[in-house]
Amino acid sequence: MSVPSPDSKAPIAVSHDLKSASLNSDVPAAYNKEIGDSKGPGAITFGEHYSSSSDDEFDGKENPFLNPQVADRWRAVYEQADYECRHVFDPTLTWTEEEEKVIIRKIDWHVCAWACVMFFALQVDRGNLAQAIADNMLDDLHIDTNDYNYGNVVFLVSFLLAELPSQLVSKKIGPDRWIPMQIVLWSVVATSQCALQGRGSFLATRALLGLLEGGFIPDIVLWLSYFFTSRELPIRLAYFWTTLSLTTIITSLLAFAILRLRTTTSWAGWRWLFLIEGLITLSIGLASFFMMPASAVQTKTWFRPKGWFTDRQVAIVVNRVLRDDPSKGDMHNRQAITPRRLWQAMKDYDLWPLYAIGIVAYIPQAPVNYYVTLTLRSLGFSALNTNLLTIPSSAAHIITLIALTNLSERLNERTFVSMLQSIWTLPCVIALAFWPDVIKNQWGTYALITVLLSYPYCHAILVAWTSKNANNVGARTVSAALYNMSVQLGNVCANFIYQKDDLPLYRQGNKRLVIINCLSIGLFLFTKAYYIFRNRQKAKVWDALSEQEQNDYIRNTKLQGSRRLDFKFAH
């Protein structure tokens, strides 16, 4: 790798021995990773910003702080931001691959694993309604499937409305404080569902759960980003979302046991289900106050006197994250998003294609998933067996999710790999729309639904993709919320696909799913083309600048995130 001096066209070799590195150039290596000869030997061609991800992806071992002037610039940024880890920032720190592997294992165990436990708590209280209605909950409350749809819509709209405010609160007081508070509060509401009496109380608890659970996912992603590099995050998010399917398996087994209480007590089984699973969530919420340090330098406390890491390991954790993305230190972890920063992130139209995908991509499988227990009951399966029959698709969903995310990382490809989800679901929804033996063929219909719900979930890839293309801590915070809001908006739309007058085959609803599925594939292709176009557009402007103009731009531009000319969009 070579970086040109502003005063010379001759390349300066950069040693990866940090202690012997000496540079006179003020060009951040992190900003420009592709060095070519289009303007002469050593001239800078269009490169990718440190937090983007394209064919020449940052491998976590390069050091953008090799240049002392660049290191001084970022040190000043960290001091001005009062960044909590600034005292361990060390551009000259070196470590071995084995040390890094040990540290990653520790982070996985302490951070990723507990994130999965907390997501389990979310999914228990968010997903047990489908199990409860298998136990005649709708009849007990004297409500019908349209009321059930309204309940889902109320929950999702509340969830959507809470996304951005929750993310702003999390950035202000810290996800380590806000997330445990969220879990405790929603667990109280979830537990109270055992006392539901009718339509009004049903809709009220749906609204409260949505308001309290909204924002939890981007809050968790924000916390994870403090510990993992951009290359490591997608697969951790994949593990995170496998918890969704694992939770379905565990709660299906719990429901199989708990719903039997209907026959042995005066209470309905679904009431016991809400009570017991709500108390499980409450215990996780209380434990989370003690399991979530604010940052890598804050793991030592009165109940954890030795912390998670040695002093050297703390320095490695912090510096490896900063070398992957120096902008992760440009805000304190308890620093609020300003209205200006919020507005700038919201109007970043280059992220809108990803938000559009978020709205559309998850609709085709959503109605089938919402109605899976009711469909299985209509096929003639008992309430107890219905919950067991949902396990195979959940288990397969885990395998396809991990495989899809690993494939994306291995190929360094997001669009076409993510589009495999829509390609998987398309023949299934076509069959649901046109196969004459739907419902009539009990096991054939079950097999079709199981294959559909085993789809490879691209959500982890999309979340990480949005984070990369936001390219700024403040913008990432907002974009994560906006992306999740788009997903919830899609879920709201999904609840209007199946209507009562379309029972029991939902032919019209499934035909709409076919159209939406094709639209999803089109959006993926459009997004790929759009980001290729935008990168070429930026490259044309960048290459037209002289070397000195490029250097001046890098040092002096006030543009942030994806608006910079020297940033390439991942696709």
mmCIF file with all atom_site columns, C-alpha atoms in Angstrom, residues 360-559:
data_model
loop_
_atom_site.group_PDB
_atom_site.id
_atom_site.type_symbol
_atom_site.label_atom_id
_atom_site.label_alt_id
_atom_site.label_comp_id
_atom_site.label_asym_id
_atom_site.label_entity_id
_atom_site.label_seq_id
_atom_site.pdbx_PDB_ins_code
_atom_site.Cartn_x
_atom_site.Cartn_y
_atom_site.Cartn_z
_atom_site.occupancy
_atom_site.B_iso_or_equiv
_atom_site.pdbx_formal_charge
_atom_site.auth_seq_id
_atom_site.auth_comp_id
_atom_site.auth_asym_id
_atom_site.auth_atom_id
_atom_site.pdbx_PDB_model_num
ATOM 1   C CA . VAL A 1 360 ? -41.848 -4.717  0.989   1.00 0.00 ? 360 VAL A CA 1
ATOM 2   C CA . ALA A 1 361 ? -39.446 -7.649  1.455   1.00 0.00 ? 361 ALA A CA 1
ATOM 3   C CA . TYR A 1 362 ? -41.016 -9.177  4.574   1.00 0.00 ? 362 TYR A CA 1
ATOM 4   C CA . ILE A 1 363 ? -44.697 -8.930  3.583   1.00 0.00 ? 363 ILE A CA 1
ATOM 5   C CA . PRO A 1 364 ? -45.017 -12.152 1.492   1.00 0.00 ? 364 PRO A CA 1
ATOM 6   C CA . GLN A 1 365 ? -44.395 -14.482 4.439   1.00 0.00 ? 365 GLN A CA 1
ATOM 7   C CA . ALA A 1 366 ? -45.950 -12.336 7.200   1.00 0.00 ? 366 ALA A CA 1
ATOM 8   C CA . PRO A 1 367 ? -49.690 -13.186 6.793   1.00 0.00 ? 367 PRO A CA 1
ATOM 9   C CA . VAL A 1 368 ? -48.880 -16.894 6.562   1.00 0.00 ? 368 VAL A CA 1
ATOM 10  C CA . ASN A 1 369 ? -46.831 -16.608 9.755   1.00 0.00 ? 369 ASN A CA 1
ATOM 11  C CA . TYR A 1 370 ? -49.537 -14.630 11.590  1.00 0.00 ? 370 TYR A CA 1
ATOM 12  C CA . TYR A 1 371 ? -52.159 -17.224 10.705  1.00 0.00 ? 371 TYR A CA 1
ATOM 13  C CA . VAL A 1 372 ? -50.067 -20.377 10.934  1.00 0.00 ? 372 VAL A CA 1
ATOM 14  C CA . THR A 1 373 ? -51.696 -21.671 14.129  1.00 0.00 ? 373 THR A CA 1
ATOM 15  C CA . LEU A 1 374 ? -55.210 -20.850 12.926  1.00 0.00 ? 374 LEU A CA 1
ATOM 16  C CA . THR A 1 375 ? -54.459 -22.518 9.583   1.00 0.00 ? 375 THR A CA 1
ATOM 17  C CA . LEU A 1 376 ? -53.162 -25.656 11.287  1.00 0.00 ? 376 LEU A CA 1
ATOM 18  C CA . ARG A 1 377 ? -56.261 -25.771 13.475  1.00 0.00 ? 377 ARG A CA 1
ATOM 19  C CA . SER A 1 378 ? -58.435 -25.485 10.353  1.00 0.00 ? 378 SER A CA 1
ATOM 20  C CA . LEU A 1 379 ? -56.505 -28.422 8.886   1.00 0.00 ? 379 LEU A CA 1
ATOM 21  C CA . GLY A 1 380 ? -57.772 -30.529 11.795  1.00 0.00 ? 380 GLY A CA 1
ATOM 22  C CA . PHE A 1 381 ? -54.754 -30.516 14.132  1.00 0.00 ? 381 PHE A CA 1
ATOM 23  C CA . SER A 1 382 ? -55.371 -30.170 17.880  1.00 0.00 ? 382 SER A CA 1
ATOM 24  C CA . ALA A 1 383 ? -54.311 -27.076 19.850  1.00 0.00 ? 383 ALA A CA 1
ATOM 25  C CA . LEU A 1 384 ? -51.463 -28.979 21.504  1.00 0.00 ? 384 LEU A CA 1
ATOM 26  C CA . ASN A 1 385 ? -50.148 -30.539 18.288  1.00 0.00 ? 385 ASN A CA 1
ATOM 27  C CA . THR A 1 386 ? -50.441 -27.233 16.435  1.00 0.00 ? 386 THR A CA 1
ATOM 28  C CA . ASN A 1 387 ? -47.716 -25.651 18.564  1.00 0.00 ? 387 ASN A CA 1
ATOM 29  C CA . LEU A 1 388 ? -45.446 -28.653 18.058  1.00 0.00 ? 388 LEU A CA 1
ATOM 30  C CA . LEU A 1 389 ? -45.971 -28.557 14.277  1.00 0.00 ? 389 LEU A CA 1
ATOM 31  C CA . THR A 1 390 ? -44.526 -25.031 14.090  1.00 0.00 ? 390 THR A CA 1
ATOM 32  C CA . ILE A 1 391 ? -41.127 -26.259 15.337  1.00 0.00 ? 391 ILE A CA 1
ATOM 33  C CA . PRO A 1 392 ? -39.745 -27.745 12.056  1.00 0.00 ? 392 PRO A CA 1
ATOM 34  C CA . SER A 1 393 ? -40.061 -24.466 10.140  1.00 0.00 ? 393 SER A CA 1
ATOM 35  C CA . SER A 1 394 ? -38.469 -22.564 13.033  1.00 0.00 ? 394 SER A CA 1
ATOM 36  C CA . ALA A 1 395 ? -35.532 -24.980 13.129  1.00 0.00 ? 395 ALA A CA 1
ATOM 37  C CA . ALA A 1 396 ? -35.063 -24.759 9.359   1.00 0.00 ? 396 ALA A CA 1
ATOM 38  C CA . HIS A 1 397 ? -35.326 -20.964 9.564   1.00 0.00 ? 397 HIS A CA 1
ATOM 39  C CA . ILE A 1 398 ? -32.267 -20.906 11.839  1.00 0.00 ? 398 ILE A CA 1
ATOM 40  C CA . ILE A 1 399 ? -30.218 -22.922 9.359   1.00 0.00 ? 399 ILE A CA 1
ATOM 41  C CA . THR A 1 400 ? -31.217 -20.859 6.308   1.00 0.00 ? 400 THR A CA 1
ATOM 42  C CA . LEU A 1 401 ? -30.649 -17.547 8.134   1.00 0.00 ? 401 LEU A CA 1
ATOM 43  C CA . ILE A 1 402 ? -27.108 -18.467 9.201   1.00 0.00 ? 402 ILE A CA 1
ATOM 44  C CA . ALA A 1 403 ? -26.331 -19.917 5.772   1.00 0.00 ? 403 ALA A CA 1
ATOM 45  C CA . LEU A 1 404 ? -27.584 -16.798 3.960   1.00 0.00 ? 404 LEU A CA 1
ATOM 46  C CA . THR A 1 405 ? -25.608 -14.412 6.175   1.00 0.00 ? 405 THR A CA 1
ATOM 47  C CA . ASN A 1 406 ? -22.435 -16.483 5.870   1.00 0.00 ? 406 ASN A CA 1
ATOM 48  C CA . LEU A 1 407 ? -22.893 -16.593 2.096   1.00 0.00 ? 407 LEU A CA 1
ATOM 49  C CA . SER A 1 408 ? -23.185 -12.807 1.997   1.00 0.00 ? 408 SER A CA 1
ATOM 50  C CA . GLU A 1 409 ? -20.002 -12.387 4.023   1.00 0.00 ? 409 GLU A CA 1
ATOM 51  C CA . ARG A 1 410 ? -18.105 -14.993 2.012   1.00 0.00 ? 410 ARG A CA 1
ATOM 52  C CA . LEU A 1 411 ? -19.081 -13.508 -1.354  1.00 0.00 ? 411 LEU A CA 1
ATOM 53  C CA . ASN A 1 412 ? -18.979 -9.897  -0.069  1.00 0.00 ? 412 ASN A CA 1
ATOM 54  C CA . GLU A 1 413 ? -22.334 -9.471  -1.799  1.00 0.00 ? 413 GLU A CA 1
ATOM 55  C CA . ARG A 1 414 ? -25.504 -8.056  -0.258  1.00 0.00 ? 414 ARG A CA 1
ATOM 56  C CA . THR A 1 415 ? -28.120 -7.437  -2.920  1.00 0.00 ? 415 THR A CA 1
ATOM 57  C CA . PHE A 1 416 ? -28.238 -10.727 -4.796  1.00 0.00 ? 416 PHE A CA 1
ATOM 58  C CA . VAL A 1 417 ? -27.764 -12.810 -1.639  1.00 0.00 ? 417 VAL A CA 1
ATOM 59  C CA . SER A 1 418 ? -30.546 -10.960 0.197   1.00 0.00 ? 418 SER A CA 1
ATOM 60  C CA . MET A 1 419 ? -32.795 -11.361 -2.849  1.00 0.00 ? 419 MET A CA 1
ATOM 61  C CA . LEU A 1 420 ? -32.646 -15.138 -2.356  1.00 0.00 ? 420 LEU A CA 1
ATOM 62  C CA . GLN A 1 421 ? -35.278 -14.650 0.365   1.00 0.00 ? 421 GLN A CA 1
ATOM 63  C CA . SER A 1 422 ? -37.787 -13.341 -2.188  1.00 0.00 ? 422 SER A CA 1
ATOM 64  C CA . ILE A 1 423 ? -36.827 -16.010 -4.712  1.00 0.00 ? 423 ILE A CA 1
ATOM 65  C CA . TRP A 1 424 ? -37.482 -18.681 -2.038  1.00 0.00 ? 424 TRP A CA 1
ATOM 66  C CA . THR A 1 425 ? -40.927 -17.378 -1.075  1.00 0.00 ? 425 THR A CA 1
ATOM 67  C CA . LEU A 1 426 ? -42.214 -16.661 -4.604  1.00 0.00 ? 426 LEU A CA 1
ATOM 68  C CA . PRO A 1 427 ? -43.083 -20.253 -5.674  1.00 0.00 ? 427 PRO A CA 1
ATOM 69  C CA . CYS A 1 428 ? -44.641 -20.880 -2.253  1.00 0.00 ? 428 CYS A CA 1
ATOM 70  C CA . VAL A 1 429 ? -47.044 -17.934 -2.418  1.00 0.00 ? 429 VAL A CA 1
ATOM 71  C CA . ILE A 1 430 ? -47.853 -18.827 -6.034  1.00 0.00 ? 430 ILE A CA 1
ATOM 72  C CA . ALA A 1 431 ? -48.837 -22.307 -4.828  1.00 0.00 ? 431 ALA A CA 1
ATOM 73  C CA . LEU A 1 432 ? -50.966 -20.849 -2.010  1.00 0.00 ? 432 LEU A CA 1
ATOM 74  C CA . ALA A 1 433 ? -52.727 -18.623 -4.539  1.00 0.00 ? 433 ALA A CA 1
ATOM 75  C CA . PHE A 1 434 ? -53.417 -21.202 -7.245  1.00 0.00 ? 434 PHE A CA 1
ATOM 76  C CA . TRP A 1 435 ? -52.991 -24.771 -5.913  1.00 0.00 ? 435 TRP A CA 1
ATOM 77  C CA . PRO A 1 436 ? -56.485 -26.365 -5.889  1.00 0.00 ? 436 PRO A CA 1
ATOM 78  C CA . ASP A 1 437 ? -55.780 -28.606 -2.885  1.00 0.00 ? 437 ASP A CA 1
ATOM 79  C CA . VAL A 1 438 ? -54.876 -25.905 -0.377  1.00 0.00 ? 438 VAL A CA 1
ATOM 80  C CA . ILE A 1 439 ? -56.570 -26.799 2.947   1.00 0.00 ? 439 ILE A CA 1
ATOM 81  C CA . LYS A 1 440 ? -58.150 -29.893 1.334   1.00 0.00 ? 440 LYS A CA 1
ATOM 82  C CA . ASN A 1 441 ? -54.808 -31.707 1.419   1.00 0.00 ? 441 ASN A CA 1
ATOM 83  C CA . GLN A 1 442 ? -53.894 -31.618 5.105   1.00 0.00 ? 442 GLN A CA 1
ATOM 84  C CA . TRP A 1 443 ? -50.258 -32.695 5.018   1.00 0.00 ? 443 TRP A CA 1
ATOM 85  C CA . GLY A 1 444 ? -49.560 -31.136 1.624   1.00 0.00 ? 444 GLY A CA 1
ATOM 86  C CA . THR A 1 445 ? -50.732 -27.758 2.907   1.00 0.00 ? 445 THR A CA 1
ATOM 87  C CA . TYR A 1 446 ? -48.685 -28.200 6.085   1.00 0.00 ? 446 TYR A CA 1
ATOM 88  C CA . ALA A 1 447 ? -45.590 -29.049 4.013   1.00 0.00 ? 447 ALA A CA 1
ATOM 89  C CA . LEU A 1 448 ? -46.099 -25.975 1.818   1.00 0.00 ? 448 LEU A CA 1
ATOM 90  C CA . ILE A 1 449 ? -46.465 -23.654 4.812   1.00 0.00 ? 449 ILE A CA 1
ATOM 91  C CA . THR A 1 450 ? -43.413 -25.220 6.476   1.00 0.00 ? 450 THR A CA 1
ATOM 92  C CA . VAL A 1 451 ? -41.260 -24.673 3.371   1.00 0.00 ? 451 VAL A CA 1
ATOM 93  C CA . LEU A 1 452 ? -42.452 -21.071 3.088   1.00 0.00 ? 452 LEU A CA 1
ATOM 94  C CA . LEU A 1 453 ? -41.731 -20.268 6.743   1.00 0.00 ? 453 LEU A CA 1
ATOM 95  C CA . SER A 1 454 ? -38.280 -21.858 6.462   1.00 0.00 ? 454 SER A CA 1
ATOM 96  C CA . TYR A 1 455 ? -37.231 -18.993 4.165   1.00 0.00 ? 455 TYR A CA 1
ATOM 97  C CA . PRO A 1 456 ? -33.698 -17.546 4.471   1.00 0.00 ? 456 PRO A CA 1
ATOM 98  C CA . TYR A 1 457 ? -34.180 -14.333 6.450   1.00 0.00 ? 457 TYR A CA 1
ATOM 99  C CA . CYS A 1 458 ? -32.171 -11.406 5.019   1.00 0.00 ? 458 CYS A CA 1
ATOM 100 C CA . HIS A 1 459 ? -32.933 -8.983  7.875   1.00 0.00 ? 459 HIS A CA 1
ATOM 101 C CA . ALA A 1 460 ? -29.476 -9.273  9.492   1.00 0.00 ? 460 ALA A CA 1
ATOM 102 C CA . ILE A 1 461 ? -27.806 -8.427  6.184   1.00 0.00 ? 461 ILE A CA 1
ATOM 103 C CA . LEU A 1 462 ? -30.106 -5.443  5.620   1.00 0.00 ? 462 LEU A CA 1
ATOM 104 C CA . VAL A 1 463 ? -29.555 -4.031  9.120   1.00 0.00 ? 463 VAL A CA 1
ATOM 105 C CA . ALA A 1 464 ? -25.769 -4.201  8.758   1.00 0.00 ? 464 ALA A CA 1
ATOM 106 C CA . TRP A 1 465 ? -26.009 -2.905  5.173   1.00 0.00 ? 465 TRP A CA 1
ATOM 107 C CA . THR A 1 466 ? -27.989 0.143   6.330   1.00 0.00 ? 466 THR A CA 1
ATOM 108 C CA . SER A 1 467 ? -25.473 0.755   9.106   1.00 0.00 ? 467 SER A CA 1
ATOM 109 C CA . LYS A 1 468 ? -22.546 0.655   6.659   1.00 0.00 ? 468 LYS A CA 1
ATOM 110 C CA . ASN A 1 469 ? -24.128 2.997   4.163   1.00 0.00 ? 469 ASN A CA 1
ATOM 111 C CA . ALA A 1 470 ? -25.122 5.479   6.891   1.00 0.00 ? 470 ALA A CA 1
ATOM 112 C CA . ASN A 1 471 ? -21.403 5.815   7.705   1.00 0.00 ? 471 ASN A CA 1
ATOM 113 C CA . ASN A 1 472 ? -21.666 7.979   10.819  1.00 0.00 ? 472 ASN A CA 1
ATOM 114 C CA . VAL A 1 473 ? -22.580 7.264   14.452  1.00 0.00 ? 473 VAL A CA 1
ATOM 115 C CA . GLY A 1 474 ? -25.395 9.808   14.568  1.00 0.00 ? 474 GLY A CA 1
ATOM 116 C CA . ALA A 1 475 ? -26.685 8.864   11.130  1.00 0.00 ? 475 ALA A CA 1
ATOM 117 C CA . ARG A 1 476 ? -26.434 5.170   12.007  1.00 0.00 ? 476 ARG A CA 1
ATOM 118 C CA . THR A 1 477 ? -28.571 5.672   15.084  1.00 0.00 ? 477 THR A CA 1
ATOM 119 C CA . VAL A 1 478 ? -31.319 7.368   13.086  1.00 0.00 ? 478 VAL A CA 1
ATOM 120 C CA . SER A 1 479 ? -31.053 5.138   9.999   1.00 0.00 ? 479 SER A CA 1
ATOM 121 C CA . ALA A 1 480 ? -31.350 1.997   12.139  1.00 0.00 ? 480 ALA A CA 1
ATOM 122 C CA . ALA A 1 481 ? -34.601 3.339   13.567  1.00 0.00 ? 481 ALA A CA 1
ATOM 123 C CA . LEU A 1 482 ? -35.900 4.444   10.159  1.00 0.00 ? 482 LEU A CA 1
ATOM 124 C CA . TYR A 1 483 ? -35.110 1.071   8.617   1.00 0.00 ? 483 TYR A CA 1
ATOM 125 C CA . ASN A 1 484 ? -36.911 -0.752  11.418  1.00 0.00 ? 484 ASN A CA 1
ATOM 126 C CA . MET A 1 485 ? -39.821 1.652   11.085  1.00 0.00 ? 485 MET A CA 1
ATOM 127 C CA . SER A 1 486 ? -40.047 0.735   7.409   1.00 0.00 ? 486 SER A CA 1
ATOM 128 C CA . VAL A 1 487 ? -40.110 -2.947  8.350   1.00 0.00 ? 487 VAL A CA 1
ATOM 129 C CA . GLN A 1 488 ? -42.912 -2.333  10.847  1.00 0.00 ? 488 GLN A CA 1
ATOM 130 C CA . LEU A 1 489 ? -44.822 -0.332  8.235   1.00 0.00 ? 489 LEU A CA 1
ATOM 131 C CA . GLY A 1 490 ? -44.596 -3.362  5.971   1.00 0.00 ? 490 GLY A CA 1
ATOM 132 C CA . ASN A 1 491 ? -45.866 -5.557  8.805   1.00 0.00 ? 491 ASN A CA 1
ATOM 133 C CA . VAL A 1 492 ? -48.813 -3.208  9.287   1.00 0.00 ? 492 VAL A CA 1
ATOM 134 C CA . CYS A 1 493 ? -49.667 -3.565  5.585   1.00 0.00 ? 493 CYS A CA 1
ATOM 135 C CA . ALA A 1 494 ? -49.302 -7.349  5.870   1.00 0.00 ? 494 ALA A CA 1
ATOM 136 C CA . ASN A 1 495 ? -52.138 -7.477  8.395   1.00 0.00 ? 495 ASN A CA 1
ATOM 137 C CA . PHE A 1 496 ? -54.603 -6.271  5.772   1.00 0.00 ? 496 PHE A CA 1
ATOM 138 C CA . ILE A 1 497 ? -53.735 -8.975  3.232   1.00 0.00 ? 497 ILE A CA 1
ATOM 139 C CA . TYR A 1 498 ? -55.940 -11.722 4.716   1.00 0.00 ? 498 TYR A CA 1
ATOM 140 C CA . GLN A 1 499 ? -59.544 -10.665 5.274   1.00 0.00 ? 499 GLN A CA 1
ATOM 141 C CA . LYS A 1 500 ? -62.472 -12.453 6.895   1.00 0.00 ? 500 LYS A CA 1
ATOM 142 C CA . ASP A 1 501 ? -64.507 -12.540 3.668   1.00 0.00 ? 501 ASP A CA 1
ATOM 143 C CA . ASP A 1 502 ? -61.600 -14.368 1.949   1.00 0.00 ? 502 ASP A CA 1
ATOM 144 C CA . LEU A 1 503 ? -61.791 -17.351 4.322   1.00 0.00 ? 503 LEU A CA 1
ATOM 145 C CA . PRO A 1 504 ? -60.663 -20.120 4.366   1.00 0.00 ? 504 PRO A CA 1
ATOM 146 C CA . LEU A 1 505 ? -58.367 -20.238 1.309   1.00 0.00 ? 505 LEU A CA 1
ATOM 147 C CA . TYR A 1 506 ? -57.417 -16.528 1.183   1.00 0.00 ? 506 TYR A CA 1
ATOM 148 C CA . ARG A 1 507 ? -57.056 -16.762 -2.592  1.00 0.00 ? 507 ARG A CA 1
ATOM 149 C CA . GLN A 1 508 ? -57.262 -13.004 -3.165  1.00 0.00 ? 508 GLN A CA 1
ATOM 150 C CA . GLY A 1 509 ? -54.839 -12.325 -0.338  1.00 0.00 ? 509 GLY A CA 1
ATOM 151 C CA . ASN A 1 510 ? -52.314 -14.806 -1.683  1.00 0.00 ? 510 ASN A CA 1
ATOM 152 C CA . LYS A 1 511 ? -52.552 -13.317 -5.184  1.00 0.00 ? 511 LYS A CA 1
ATOM 153 C CA . ARG A 1 512 ? -51.627 -9.965  -3.654  1.00 0.00 ? 512 ARG A CA 1
ATOM 154 C CA . LEU A 1 513 ? -48.654 -11.663 -1.989  1.00 0.00 ? 513 LEU A CA 1
ATOM 155 C CA . VAL A 1 514 ? -47.447 -12.893 -5.392  1.00 0.00 ? 514 VAL A CA 1
ATOM 156 C CA . ILE A 1 515 ? -47.481 -9.332  -6.746  1.00 0.00 ? 515 ILE A CA 1
ATOM 157 C CA . ILE A 1 516 ? -45.710 -7.955  -3.666  1.00 0.00 ? 516 ILE A CA 1
ATOM 158 C CA . ASN A 1 517 ? -43.118 -10.733 -3.862  1.00 0.00 ? 517 ASN A CA 1
ATOM 159 C CA . CYS A 1 518 ? -42.300 -9.790  -7.470  1.00 0.00 ? 518 CYS A CA 1
ATOM 160 C CA . LEU A 1 519 ? -42.107 -6.124  -6.430  1.00 0.00 ? 519 LEU A CA 1
ATOM 161 C CA . SER A 1 520 ? -39.582 -7.078  -3.749  1.00 0.00 ? 520 SER A CA 1
ATOM 162 C CA . ILE A 1 521 ? -37.322 -8.743  -6.321  1.00 0.00 ? 521 ILE A CA 1
ATOM 163 C CA . GLY A 1 522 ? -37.587 -5.632  -8.485  1.00 0.00 ? 522 GLY A CA 1
ATOM 164 C CA . LEU A 1 523 ? -36.593 -3.395  -5.553  1.00 0.00 ? 523 LEU A CA 1
ATOM 165 C CA . PHE A 1 524 ? -33.484 -5.460  -4.849  1.00 0.00 ? 524 PHE A CA 1
ATOM 166 C CA . LEU A 1 525 ? -32.401 -5.151  -8.491  1.00 0.00 ? 525 LEU A CA 1
ATOM 167 C CA . PHE A 1 526 ? -33.138 -1.411  -8.500  1.00 0.00 ? 526 PHE A CA 1
ATOM 168 C CA . THR A 1 527 ? -31.088 -0.906  -5.315  1.00 0.00 ? 527 THR A CA 1
ATOM 169 C CA . LYS A 1 528 ? -28.100 -2.723  -6.809  1.00 0.00 ? 528 LYS A CA 1
ATOM 170 C CA . ALA A 1 529 ? -28.256 -0.582  -9.950  1.00 0.00 ? 529 ALA A CA 1
ATOM 171 C CA . TYR A 1 530 ? -28.758 2.607   -7.934  1.00 0.00 ? 530 TYR A CA 1
ATOM 172 C CA . TYR A 1 531 ? -25.690 2.127   -5.737  1.00 0.00 ? 531 TYR A CA 1
ATOM 173 C CA . ILE A 1 532 ? -23.522 1.193   -8.726  1.00 0.00 ? 532 ILE A CA 1
ATOM 174 C CA . PHE A 1 533 ? -24.727 4.392   -10.436 1.00 0.00 ? 533 PHE A CA 1
ATOM 175 C CA . ARG A 1 534 ? -24.063 6.539   -7.343  1.00 0.00 ? 534 ARG A CA 1
ATOM 176 C CA . ASN A 1 535 ? -20.551 5.132   -6.896  1.00 0.00 ? 535 ASN A CA 1
ATOM 177 C CA . ARG A 1 536 ? -19.711 5.824   -10.541 1.00 0.00 ? 536 ARG A CA 1
ATOM 178 C CA . GLN A 1 537 ? -21.220 9.284   -10.245 1.00 0.00 ? 537 GLN A CA 1
ATOM 179 C CA . LYS A 1 538 ? -19.041 10.078  -7.228  1.00 0.00 ? 538 LYS A CA 1
ATOM 180 C CA . ALA A 1 539 ? -15.979 8.537   -8.849  1.00 0.00 ? 539 ALA A CA 1
ATOM 181 C CA . LYS A 1 540 ? -16.378 10.765  -11.909 1.00 0.00 ? 540 LYS A CA 1
ATOM 182 C CA . VAL A 1 541 ? -16.385 13.913  -9.756  1.00 0.00 ? 541 VAL A CA 1
ATOM 183 C CA . TRP A 1 542 ? -13.559 12.629  -7.544  1.00 0.00 ? 542 TRP A CA 1
ATOM 184 C CA . ASP A 1 543 ? -11.296 11.675  -10.437 1.00 0.00 ? 543 ASP A CA 1
ATOM 185 C CA . ALA A 1 544 ? -11.778 15.120  -11.980 1.00 0.00 ? 544 ALA A CA 1
ATOM 186 C CA . LEU A 1 545 ? -10.089 16.702  -8.948  1.00 0.00 ? 545 LEU A CA 1
ATOM 187 C CA . SER A 1 546 ? -6.379  17.221  -8.803  1.00 0.00 ? 546 SER A CA 1
ATOM 188 C CA . GLU A 1 547 ? -4.358  15.408  -6.186  1.00 0.00 ? 547 GLU A CA 1
ATOM 189 C CA . GLN A 1 548 ? -4.093  18.579  -4.104  1.00 0.00 ? 548 GLN A CA 1
ATOM 190 C CA . GLU A 1 549 ? -7.840  19.202  -4.401  1.00 0.00 ? 549 GLU A CA 1
ATOM 191 C CA . GLN A 1 550 ? -8.511  15.658  -3.221  1.00 0.00 ? 550 GLN A CA 1
ATOM 192 C CA . ASN A 1 551 ? -6.241  16.147  -0.219  1.00 0.00 ? 551 ASN A CA 1
ATOM 193 C CA . ASP A 1 552 ? -7.862  19.491  0.593   1.00 0.00 ? 552 ASP A CA 1
ATOM 194 C CA . TYR A 1 553 ? -11.311 17.901  0.327   1.00 0.00 ? 553 TYR A CA 1
ATOM 195 C CA . ILE A 1 554 ? -10.396 15.098  2.730   1.00 0.00 ? 554 ILE A CA 1
ATOM 196 C CA . ARG A 1 555 ? -8.999  17.555  5.284   1.00 0.00 ? 555 ARG A CA 1
ATOM 197 C CA . ASN A 1 556 ? -11.559 20.321  5.044   1.00 0.00 ? 556 ASN A CA 1
ATOM 198 C CA . THR A 1 557 ? -14.949 19.064  3.842   1.00 0.00 ? 557 THR A CA 1
ATOM 199 C CA . LYS A 1 558 ? -17.819 19.568  6.268   1.00 0.00 ? 558 LYS A CA 1
ATOM 200 C CA . LEU A 1 559 ? -19.881 16.812  4.658   1.00 0.00 ? 559 LEU A CA 1
#
